[in-house]
mmCIF file of C-alpha atoms and ligand atoms in Angstrom:
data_model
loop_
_atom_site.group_PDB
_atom_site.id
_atom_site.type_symbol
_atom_site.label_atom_id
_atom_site.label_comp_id
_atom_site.label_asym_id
_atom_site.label_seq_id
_atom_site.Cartn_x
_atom_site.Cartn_y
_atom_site.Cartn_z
ATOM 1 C CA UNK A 152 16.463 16.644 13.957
ATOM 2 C CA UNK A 153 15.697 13.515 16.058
ATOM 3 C CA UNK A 154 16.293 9.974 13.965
ATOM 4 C CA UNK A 155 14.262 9.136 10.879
ATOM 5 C CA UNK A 156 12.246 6.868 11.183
ATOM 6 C CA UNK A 157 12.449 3.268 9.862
ATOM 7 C CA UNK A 158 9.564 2.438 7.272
ATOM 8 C CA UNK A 159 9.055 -0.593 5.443
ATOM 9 C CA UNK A 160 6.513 -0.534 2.794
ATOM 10 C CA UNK A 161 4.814 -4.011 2.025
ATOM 11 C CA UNK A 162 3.608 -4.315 -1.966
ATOM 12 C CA UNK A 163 2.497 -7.401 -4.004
ATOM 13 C CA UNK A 164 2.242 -5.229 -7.865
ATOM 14 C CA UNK A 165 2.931 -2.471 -9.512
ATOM 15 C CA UNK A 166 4.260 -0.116 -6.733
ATOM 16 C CA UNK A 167 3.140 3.516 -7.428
ATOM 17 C CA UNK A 168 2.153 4.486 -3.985
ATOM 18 C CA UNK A 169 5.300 3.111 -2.943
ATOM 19 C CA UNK A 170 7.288 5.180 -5.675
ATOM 20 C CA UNK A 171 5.558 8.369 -4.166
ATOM 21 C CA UNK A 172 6.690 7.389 -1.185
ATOM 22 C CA UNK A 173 10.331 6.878 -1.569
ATOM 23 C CA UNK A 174 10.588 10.369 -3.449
ATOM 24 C CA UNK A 175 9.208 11.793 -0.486
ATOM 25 C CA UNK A 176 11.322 10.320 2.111
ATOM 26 C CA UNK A 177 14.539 11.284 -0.343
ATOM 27 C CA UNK A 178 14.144 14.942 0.714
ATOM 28 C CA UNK A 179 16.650 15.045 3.954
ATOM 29 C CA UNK A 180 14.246 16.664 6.430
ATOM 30 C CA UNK A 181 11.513 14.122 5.594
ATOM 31 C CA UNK A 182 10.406 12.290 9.107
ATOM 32 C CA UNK A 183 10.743 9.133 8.062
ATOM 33 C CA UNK A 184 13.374 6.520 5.557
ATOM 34 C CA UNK A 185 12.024 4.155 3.596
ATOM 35 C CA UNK A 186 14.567 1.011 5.085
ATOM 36 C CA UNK A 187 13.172 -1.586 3.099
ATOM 37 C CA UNK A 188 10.485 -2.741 0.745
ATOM 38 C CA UNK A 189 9.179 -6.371 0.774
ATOM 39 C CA UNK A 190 6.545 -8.034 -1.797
ATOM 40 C CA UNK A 191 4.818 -11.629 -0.760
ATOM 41 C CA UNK A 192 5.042 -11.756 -4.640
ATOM 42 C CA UNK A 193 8.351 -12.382 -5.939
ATOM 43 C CA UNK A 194 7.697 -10.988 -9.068
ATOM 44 C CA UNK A 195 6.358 -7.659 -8.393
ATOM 45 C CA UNK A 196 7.250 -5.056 -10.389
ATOM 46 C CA UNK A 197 7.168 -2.604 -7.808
ATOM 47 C CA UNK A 198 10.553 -4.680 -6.207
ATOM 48 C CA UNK A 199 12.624 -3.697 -9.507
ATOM 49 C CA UNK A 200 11.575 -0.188 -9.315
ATOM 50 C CA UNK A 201 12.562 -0.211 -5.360
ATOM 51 C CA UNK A 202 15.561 -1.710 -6.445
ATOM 52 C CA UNK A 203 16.661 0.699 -8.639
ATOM 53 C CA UNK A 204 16.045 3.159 -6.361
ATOM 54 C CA UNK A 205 18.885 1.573 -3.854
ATOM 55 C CA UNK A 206 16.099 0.890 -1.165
ATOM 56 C CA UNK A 207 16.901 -3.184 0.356
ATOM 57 C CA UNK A 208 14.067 -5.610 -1.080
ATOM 58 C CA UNK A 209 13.060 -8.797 0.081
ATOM 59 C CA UNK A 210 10.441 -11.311 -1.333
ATOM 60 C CA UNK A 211 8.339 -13.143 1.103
ATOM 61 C CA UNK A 212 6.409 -15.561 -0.992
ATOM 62 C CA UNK A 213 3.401 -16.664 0.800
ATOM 63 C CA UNK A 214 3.013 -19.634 -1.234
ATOM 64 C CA UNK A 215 5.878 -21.408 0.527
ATOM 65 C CA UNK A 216 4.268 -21.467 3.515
ATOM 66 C CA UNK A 217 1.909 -23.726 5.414
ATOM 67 C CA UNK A 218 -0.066 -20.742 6.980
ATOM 68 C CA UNK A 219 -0.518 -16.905 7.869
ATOM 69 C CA UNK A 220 0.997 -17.403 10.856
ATOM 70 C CA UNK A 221 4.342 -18.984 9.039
ATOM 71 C CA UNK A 222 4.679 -16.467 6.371
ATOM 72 C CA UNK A 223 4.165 -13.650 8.997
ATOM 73 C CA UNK A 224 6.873 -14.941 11.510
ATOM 74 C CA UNK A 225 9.379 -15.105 8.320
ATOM 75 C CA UNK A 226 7.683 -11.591 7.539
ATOM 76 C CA UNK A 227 8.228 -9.916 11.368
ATOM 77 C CA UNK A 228 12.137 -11.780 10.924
ATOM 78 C CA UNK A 229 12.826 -9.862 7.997
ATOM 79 C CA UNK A 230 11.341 -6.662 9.740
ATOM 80 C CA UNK A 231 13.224 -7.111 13.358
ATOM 81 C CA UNK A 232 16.996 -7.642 10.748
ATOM 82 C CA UNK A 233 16.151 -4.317 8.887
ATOM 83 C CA UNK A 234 15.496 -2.358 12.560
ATOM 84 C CA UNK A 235 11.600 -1.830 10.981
ATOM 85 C CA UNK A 236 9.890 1.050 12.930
ATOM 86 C CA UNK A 237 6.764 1.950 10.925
ATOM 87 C CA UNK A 238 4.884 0.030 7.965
ATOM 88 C CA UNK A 239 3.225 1.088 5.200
ATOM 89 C CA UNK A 240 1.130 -1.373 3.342
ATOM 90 C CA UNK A 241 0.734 -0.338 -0.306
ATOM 91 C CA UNK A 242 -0.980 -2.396 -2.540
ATOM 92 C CA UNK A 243 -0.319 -5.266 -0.126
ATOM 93 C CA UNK A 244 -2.679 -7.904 -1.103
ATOM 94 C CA UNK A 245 -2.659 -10.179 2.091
ATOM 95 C CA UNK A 246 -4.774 -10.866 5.113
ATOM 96 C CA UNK A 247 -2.855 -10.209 7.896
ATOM 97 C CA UNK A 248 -4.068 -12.054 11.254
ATOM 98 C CA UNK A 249 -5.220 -9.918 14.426
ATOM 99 C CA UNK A 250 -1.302 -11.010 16.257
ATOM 100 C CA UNK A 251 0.508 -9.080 13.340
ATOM 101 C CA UNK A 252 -2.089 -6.155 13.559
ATOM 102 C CA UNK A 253 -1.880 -5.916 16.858
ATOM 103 C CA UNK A 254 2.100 -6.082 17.399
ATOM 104 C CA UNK A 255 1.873 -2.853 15.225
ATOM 105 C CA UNK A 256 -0.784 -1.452 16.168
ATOM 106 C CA UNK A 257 -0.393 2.288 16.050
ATOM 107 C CA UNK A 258 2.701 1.819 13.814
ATOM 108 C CA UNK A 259 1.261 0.298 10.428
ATOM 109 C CA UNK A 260 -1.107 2.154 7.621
ATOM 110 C CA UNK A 261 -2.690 1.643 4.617
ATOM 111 C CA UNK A 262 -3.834 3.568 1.621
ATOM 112 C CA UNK A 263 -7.132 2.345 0.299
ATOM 113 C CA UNK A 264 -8.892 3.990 -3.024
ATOM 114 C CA UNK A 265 -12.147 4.930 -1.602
ATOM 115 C CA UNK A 266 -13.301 7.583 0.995
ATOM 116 C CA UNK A 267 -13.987 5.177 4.098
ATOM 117 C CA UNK A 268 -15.938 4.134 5.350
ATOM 118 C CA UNK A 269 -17.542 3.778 2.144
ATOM 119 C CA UNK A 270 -16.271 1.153 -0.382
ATOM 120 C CA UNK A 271 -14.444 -1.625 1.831
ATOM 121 C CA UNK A 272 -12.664 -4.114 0.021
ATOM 122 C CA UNK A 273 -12.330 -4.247 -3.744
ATOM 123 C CA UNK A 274 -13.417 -2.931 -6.877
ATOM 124 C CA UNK A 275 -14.132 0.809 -4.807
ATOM 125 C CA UNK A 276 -13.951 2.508 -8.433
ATOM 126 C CA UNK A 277 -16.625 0.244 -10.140
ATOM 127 C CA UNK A 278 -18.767 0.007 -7.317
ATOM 128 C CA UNK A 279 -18.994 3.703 -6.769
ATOM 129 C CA UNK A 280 -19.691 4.327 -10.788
ATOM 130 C CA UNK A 281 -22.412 1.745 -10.108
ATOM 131 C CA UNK A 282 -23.854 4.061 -7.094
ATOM 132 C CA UNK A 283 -23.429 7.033 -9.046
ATOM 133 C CA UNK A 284 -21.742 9.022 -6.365
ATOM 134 C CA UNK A 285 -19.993 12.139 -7.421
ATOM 135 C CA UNK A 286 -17.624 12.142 -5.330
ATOM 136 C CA UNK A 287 -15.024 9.731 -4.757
ATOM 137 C CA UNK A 288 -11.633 9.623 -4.041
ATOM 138 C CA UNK A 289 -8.701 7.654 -1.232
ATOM 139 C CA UNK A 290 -8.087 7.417 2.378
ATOM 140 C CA UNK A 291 -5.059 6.490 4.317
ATOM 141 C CA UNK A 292 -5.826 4.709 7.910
ATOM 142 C CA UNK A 293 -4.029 2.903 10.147
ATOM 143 C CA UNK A 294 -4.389 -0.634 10.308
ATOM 144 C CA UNK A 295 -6.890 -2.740 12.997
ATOM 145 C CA UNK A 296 -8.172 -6.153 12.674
ATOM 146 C CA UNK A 297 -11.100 -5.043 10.770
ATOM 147 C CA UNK A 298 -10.340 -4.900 6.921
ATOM 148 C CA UNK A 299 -10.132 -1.296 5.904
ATOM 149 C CA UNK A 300 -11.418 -0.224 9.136
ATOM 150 C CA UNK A 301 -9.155 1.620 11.527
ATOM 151 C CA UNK A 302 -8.868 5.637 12.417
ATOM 152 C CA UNK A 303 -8.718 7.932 9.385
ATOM 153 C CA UNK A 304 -5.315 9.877 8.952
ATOM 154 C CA UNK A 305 -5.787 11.773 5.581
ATOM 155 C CA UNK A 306 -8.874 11.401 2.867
ATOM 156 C CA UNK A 307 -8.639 13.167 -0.261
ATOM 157 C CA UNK A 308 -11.908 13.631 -2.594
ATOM 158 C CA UNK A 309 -11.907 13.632 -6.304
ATOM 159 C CA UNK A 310 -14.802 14.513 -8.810
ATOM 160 C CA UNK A 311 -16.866 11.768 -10.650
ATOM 161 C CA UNK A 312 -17.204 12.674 -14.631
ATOM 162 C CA UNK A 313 -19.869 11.809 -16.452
ATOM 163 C CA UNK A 314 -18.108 10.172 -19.195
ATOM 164 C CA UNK A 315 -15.786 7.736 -16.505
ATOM 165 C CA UNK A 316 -15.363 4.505 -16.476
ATOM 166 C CA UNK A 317 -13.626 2.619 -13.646
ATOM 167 C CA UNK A 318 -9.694 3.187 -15.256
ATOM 168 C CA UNK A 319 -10.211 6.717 -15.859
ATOM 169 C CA UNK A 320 -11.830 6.959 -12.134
ATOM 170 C CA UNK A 321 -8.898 4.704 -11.269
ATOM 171 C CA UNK A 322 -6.272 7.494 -12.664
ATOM 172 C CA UNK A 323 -8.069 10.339 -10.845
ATOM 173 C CA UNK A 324 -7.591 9.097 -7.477
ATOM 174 C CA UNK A 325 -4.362 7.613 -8.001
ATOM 175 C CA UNK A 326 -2.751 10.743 -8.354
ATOM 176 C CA UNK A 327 -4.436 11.957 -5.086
ATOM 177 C CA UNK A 328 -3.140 8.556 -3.414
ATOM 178 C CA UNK A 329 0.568 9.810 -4.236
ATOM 179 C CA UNK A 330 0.022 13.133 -2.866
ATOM 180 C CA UNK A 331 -1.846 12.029 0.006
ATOM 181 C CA UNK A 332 0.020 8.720 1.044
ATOM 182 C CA UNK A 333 3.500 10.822 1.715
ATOM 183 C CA UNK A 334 1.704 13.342 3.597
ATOM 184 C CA UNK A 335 0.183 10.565 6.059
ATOM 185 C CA UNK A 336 3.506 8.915 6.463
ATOM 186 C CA UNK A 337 5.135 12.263 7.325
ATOM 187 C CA UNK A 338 1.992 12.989 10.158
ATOM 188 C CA UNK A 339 2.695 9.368 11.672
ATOM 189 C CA UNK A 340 6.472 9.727 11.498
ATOM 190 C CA UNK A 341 6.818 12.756 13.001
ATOM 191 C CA UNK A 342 4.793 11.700 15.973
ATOM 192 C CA UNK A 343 2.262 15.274 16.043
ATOM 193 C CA UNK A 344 -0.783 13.618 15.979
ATOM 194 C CA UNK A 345 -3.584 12.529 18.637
ATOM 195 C CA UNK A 346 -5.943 9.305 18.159
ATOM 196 C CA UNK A 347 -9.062 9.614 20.071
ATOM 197 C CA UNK A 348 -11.634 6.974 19.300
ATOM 198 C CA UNK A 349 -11.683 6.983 15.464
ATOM 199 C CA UNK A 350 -10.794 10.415 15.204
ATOM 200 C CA UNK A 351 -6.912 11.708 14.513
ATOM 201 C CA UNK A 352 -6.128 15.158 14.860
ATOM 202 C CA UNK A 353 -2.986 16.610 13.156
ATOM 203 C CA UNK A 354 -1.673 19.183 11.681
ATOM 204 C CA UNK A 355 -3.226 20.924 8.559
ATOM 205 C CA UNK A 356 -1.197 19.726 5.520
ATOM 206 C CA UNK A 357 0.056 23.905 5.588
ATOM 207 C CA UNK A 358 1.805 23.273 8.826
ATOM 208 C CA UNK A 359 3.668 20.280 7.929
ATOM 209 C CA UNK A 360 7.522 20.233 7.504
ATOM 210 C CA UNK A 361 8.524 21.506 3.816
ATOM 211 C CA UNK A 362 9.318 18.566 2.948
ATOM 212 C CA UNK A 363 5.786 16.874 3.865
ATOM 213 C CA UNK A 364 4.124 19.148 1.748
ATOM 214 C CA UNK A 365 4.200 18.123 -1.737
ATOM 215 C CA UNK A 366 1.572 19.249 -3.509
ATOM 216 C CA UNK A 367 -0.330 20.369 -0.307
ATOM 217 C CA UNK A 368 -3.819 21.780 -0.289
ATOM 218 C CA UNK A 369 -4.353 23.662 3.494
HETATM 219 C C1 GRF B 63 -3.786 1.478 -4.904
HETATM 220 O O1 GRF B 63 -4.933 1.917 -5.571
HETATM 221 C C2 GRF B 63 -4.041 1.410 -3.422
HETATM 222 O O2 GRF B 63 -4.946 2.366 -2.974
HETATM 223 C C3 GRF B 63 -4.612 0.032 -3.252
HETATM 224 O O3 GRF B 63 -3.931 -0.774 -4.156
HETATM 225 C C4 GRF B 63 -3.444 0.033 -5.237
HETATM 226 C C5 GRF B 63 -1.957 -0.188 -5.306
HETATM 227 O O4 GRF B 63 -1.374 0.465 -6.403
HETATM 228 N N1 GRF B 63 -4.520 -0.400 -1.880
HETATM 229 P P1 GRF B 63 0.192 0.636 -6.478
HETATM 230 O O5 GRF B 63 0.784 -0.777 -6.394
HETATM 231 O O6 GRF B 63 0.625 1.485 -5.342
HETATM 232 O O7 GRF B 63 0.468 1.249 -7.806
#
């Protein structure tokens, strides 16, 4: 198998999505390690459960510094120590400028809990009960300038109830975003994809490695 490759994920809370995907990158033949996770909050809890987990952590608080472009040069440091290949932002509350994006370009994603390009930004779950769709649900992208903009990986739809409100709606499509956030990771890691325009072309979720498959729908 040719080298894992090295993935930080970037938090600032709670840390589910990146739970899901440090499970998934436990299983040996999974495409890519998770090398380090780092939280511009120093008091996220998703550091502790990272921690615990034996993966390296690293606080970046932005509040130290005078600017983006400060706290992102002590940010990119950190990355160039740990050997940082990919990123995955999850639940990363920051701006980054268009130099970051750019630098990894290709090579950074994000999991956002709406179906793009519908519901940029926040509060996707009580704006959509306020649309009434019926369908709703999480996308993982990579990253461009443009906030939540950027080619379309892996989407995953989820019914709307009658009787939600924006936590249980919340709940639904969380538990897609940890089944769905792995399987993106694995289709960037192992490198079997095509970008053309907006468009990525992959593999169906069936044909992934065993290990990229958790909880696959084909
Ligand atoms: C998730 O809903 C994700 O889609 C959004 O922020 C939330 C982070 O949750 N970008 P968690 O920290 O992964 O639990």
């Amino acid at each position: 198998m040719t080298a894992r490759r090295r993935t930080a994920i970037l938090i600032s809370g709670r840390g589910s999505n990146m739970r899901s995907l440090v499970e998934a990158a436990r299983a040996p033949d999974f495409p890519a390690e998770v090398a380090l996770v780092a939280s511009n909050r120093p008091d996220a809890p998703g550091l502790t459960i990272a921690k615990q987990a034996g993966i390296a952590t690293a606080a970046v608080d932005h509040k130290i510094y005078a600017g983006r472009e400060e706290f992102e040069a002590s940010l990119q440091k950190l990355l160039d120590i740990h050997r940082i290949d990919l990123i995955c932002l999850a639940g990363f509350m920051r701006m980054l400028t268009a130099g970051f994006v750019e630098r990894w370009g290709g090579r950074m994603i994000n999991i956002h809990p709406a179906l793009l390009p519908a519901y940029r930004g926040l509060n996707t779950h009580e704006r959509a009960l306020a649309d009434g769709v019926k369908i709703h649900g999480c996308t993982v992208h990579f990253v461009v300038a443009g906030m939540d903009e950027g080619p379309i990986i892996a989407q995953a739809a989820v019914p709307v109830h009658d009787d939600d409100n924006a936590e249980t709606l919340a709940a639904r499509v969380l538990e897609e975003e940890h089944r769905l956030y792995p399987q993106a990771l694995c289709i960037l890691a192992s490198g079997d994809y095509t970008v053309d325009g907006n468009r990525v072309r992959s593999k169906l979720p069936g044909m992934l490695a065993p290990s990229c498959r958790i909880g696959a729908r084909d």
